[in-house]
Amino acid sequence: MQYATGGTNLADILERVLDRGVVIAGDITVSLVEIELLTIKVRLVIASVDRAREIGINWWESDPALSIGAQQLQTENRDLRERIERLEQLTGQQPSGPETLTHSSELAEDLEKESR
């Protein structure tokens, strides 16, 4: 086997790519008889976290699915929804959707105060 002695290795290439960043963009369109059926837009950015922050990309910091407490928030949310549903059943209310959640939360607080 022969090895290149003066070439760059994979680690060097990866370091350069992450330091400078690489953007890959493309659109895929599926058409039938000149009627567009499907368009897929692909935008891929490969960069280090530090470089991404420099160029204004930091969505992972506010995404609850990527945070440490995501599972805890999901569990808490499910428990609260179940509690609201039980309270609505006790008071004879119709089950609420997200738009009436504030009212249900207020009702839950009132019922809890009354039970004390």
Tab-separated table of C-alpha atoms in Angstrom:
chain	number	residue	atom	x	y	z
A	1	MET	CA	0.000	0.000	0.000
A	2	GLN	CA	1.089	3.497	-0.761
A	3	TYR	CA	0.186	6.542	1.274
A	4	ALA	CA	0.389	10.185	0.265
A	5	THR	CA	2.780	11.968	2.573
A	6	GLY	CA	2.133	15.542	1.516
A	7	GLY	CA	-1.671	15.410	1.250
A	8	THR	CA	-4.251	16.535	3.737
A	9	ASN	CA	-6.017	14.011	5.883
A	10	LEU	CA	-9.728	13.779	6.648
A	11	ALA	CA	-9.376	15.576	9.975
A	12	ASP	CA	-7.803	18.618	8.281
A	13	ILE	CA	-10.544	18.760	5.655
A	14	LEU	CA	-13.253	18.433	8.297
A	15	GLU	CA	-11.669	21.174	10.399
A	16	ARG	CA	-11.614	23.539	7.397
A	17	VAL	CA	-15.223	22.773	6.466
A	18	LEU	CA	-16.489	23.299	10.006
A	19	ASP	CA	-14.434	26.473	10.438
A	20	ARG	CA	-15.617	28.132	7.232
A	21	GLY	CA	-18.952	26.388	6.762
A	22	VAL	CA	-20.544	24.906	3.670
A	23	VAL	CA	-23.985	25.684	2.273
A	24	ILE	CA	-25.743	23.268	-0.056
A	25	ALA	CA	-29.017	24.426	-1.593
A	26	GLY	CA	-31.256	22.874	-4.180
A	27	ASP	CA	-34.824	22.551	-5.356
A	28	ILE	CA	-36.453	19.416	-6.697
A	29	THR	CA	-39.668	19.784	-8.683
A	30	VAL	CA	-41.870	16.936	-9.854
A	31	SER	CA	-44.198	17.867	-12.717
A	32	LEU	CA	-46.641	15.956	-14.858
A	33	VAL	CA	-47.836	17.445	-18.162
A	34	GLU	CA	-46.451	20.843	-17.124
A	35	ILE	CA	-48.409	20.767	-13.828
A	36	GLU	CA	-46.225	21.078	-10.774
A	37	LEU	CA	-47.133	18.288	-8.364
A	38	LEU	CA	-44.398	18.527	-5.775
A	39	THR	CA	-41.573	20.876	-4.876
A	40	ILE	CA	-38.909	20.005	-2.335
A	41	LYS	CA	-36.548	22.737	-1.184
A	42	VAL	CA	-33.325	21.504	0.360
A	43	ARG	CA	-31.119	23.836	2.394
A	44	LEU	CA	-28.193	22.288	4.214
A	45	VAL	CA	-25.629	24.179	6.281
A	46	ILE	CA	-22.591	22.374	7.627
A	47	ALA	CA	-20.617	24.391	10.148
A	48	SER	CA	-19.306	24.303	13.678
A	49	VAL	CA	-21.574	25.585	16.451
A	50	ASP	CA	-19.373	28.642	16.929
A	51	ARG	CA	-19.406	29.457	13.217
A	52	ALA	CA	-23.174	28.936	13.022
A	53	ARG	CA	-23.687	31.416	15.882
A	54	GLU	CA	-21.453	33.930	14.119
A	55	ILE	CA	-23.677	33.847	11.040
A	56	GLY	CA	-26.872	34.034	13.104
A	57	ILE	CA	-28.003	30.409	13.192
A	58	ASN	CA	-28.942	29.237	16.686
A	59	TRP	CA	-32.372	27.583	16.401
A	60	TRP	CA	-31.292	24.615	18.512
A	61	GLU	CA	-31.002	26.851	21.576
A	62	SER	CA	-34.745	27.576	21.656
A	63	ASP	CA	-36.094	24.274	20.285
A	64	PRO	CA	-37.788	22.466	23.187
A	65	ALA	CA	-37.306	19.090	21.513
A	66	LEU	CA	-33.541	19.555	21.745
A	67	SER	CA	-33.348	20.943	25.264
A	68	ILE	CA	-32.507	18.901	28.326
A	69	GLY	CA	-35.921	19.442	29.897
A	70	ALA	CA	-37.945	18.517	26.801
A	71	GLN	CA	-39.123	15.181	28.192
A	72	GLN	CA	-39.987	16.769	31.515
A	73	LEU	CA	-42.021	19.497	29.757
A	74	GLN	CA	-43.901	16.931	27.679
A	75	THR	CA	-44.741	14.895	30.777
A	76	GLU	CA	-45.839	17.991	32.689
A	77	ASN	CA	-47.964	19.145	29.744
A	78	ARG	CA	-49.673	15.739	29.477
A	79	ASP	CA	-50.342	15.657	33.235
A	80	LEU	CA	-51.840	19.150	33.168
A	81	ARG	CA	-54.090	18.301	30.218
A	82	GLU	CA	-55.339	15.185	32.025
A	83	ARG	CA	-55.983	17.228	35.157
A	84	ILE	CA	-57.935	19.840	33.194
A	85	GLU	CA	-59.964	17.101	31.530
A	86	ARG	CA	-60.852	15.604	34.926
A	87	LEU	CA	-61.833	19.027	36.270
A	88	GLU	CA	-64.012	19.657	33.223
A	89	GLN	CA	-65.731	16.309	33.750
A	90	LEU	CA	-66.373	17.158	37.410
A	91	THR	CA	-67.902	20.524	36.527
A	92	GLY	CA	-69.861	19.203	33.530
A	93	GLN	CA	-68.032	21.311	30.962
A	94	GLN	CA	-67.395	20.193	27.415
A	95	PRO	CA	-63.785	19.144	26.763
A	96	SER	CA	-61.774	22.151	25.699
A	97	GLY	CA	-59.354	22.653	22.868
A	98	PRO	CA	-56.206	24.751	22.953
A	99	GLU	CA	-58.248	27.959	22.470
A	100	THR	CA	-60.064	27.498	25.808
A	101	LEU	CA	-57.078	26.277	27.764
A	102	THR	CA	-56.685	29.620	29.556
A	103	HIS	CA	-60.271	29.490	30.801
A	104	SER	CA	-59.820	25.886	31.938
A	105	SER	CA	-56.629	26.805	33.773
A	106	GLU	CA	-58.447	29.595	35.589
A	107	LEU	CA	-61.260	27.185	36.478
A	108	ALA	CA	-58.740	24.669	37.796
A	109	GLU	CA	-57.168	27.343	40.011
A	110	ASP	CA	-60.599	28.420	41.315
A	111	LEU	CA	-61.583	24.825	42.113
A	112	GLU	CA	-58.304	24.246	43.869
A	113	LYS	CA	-58.777	27.380	45.985
A	114	GLU	CA	-62.313	26.316	46.898
A	115	SER	CA	-61.146	22.865	47.994
A	116	ARG	CA	-58.721	24.347	50.535
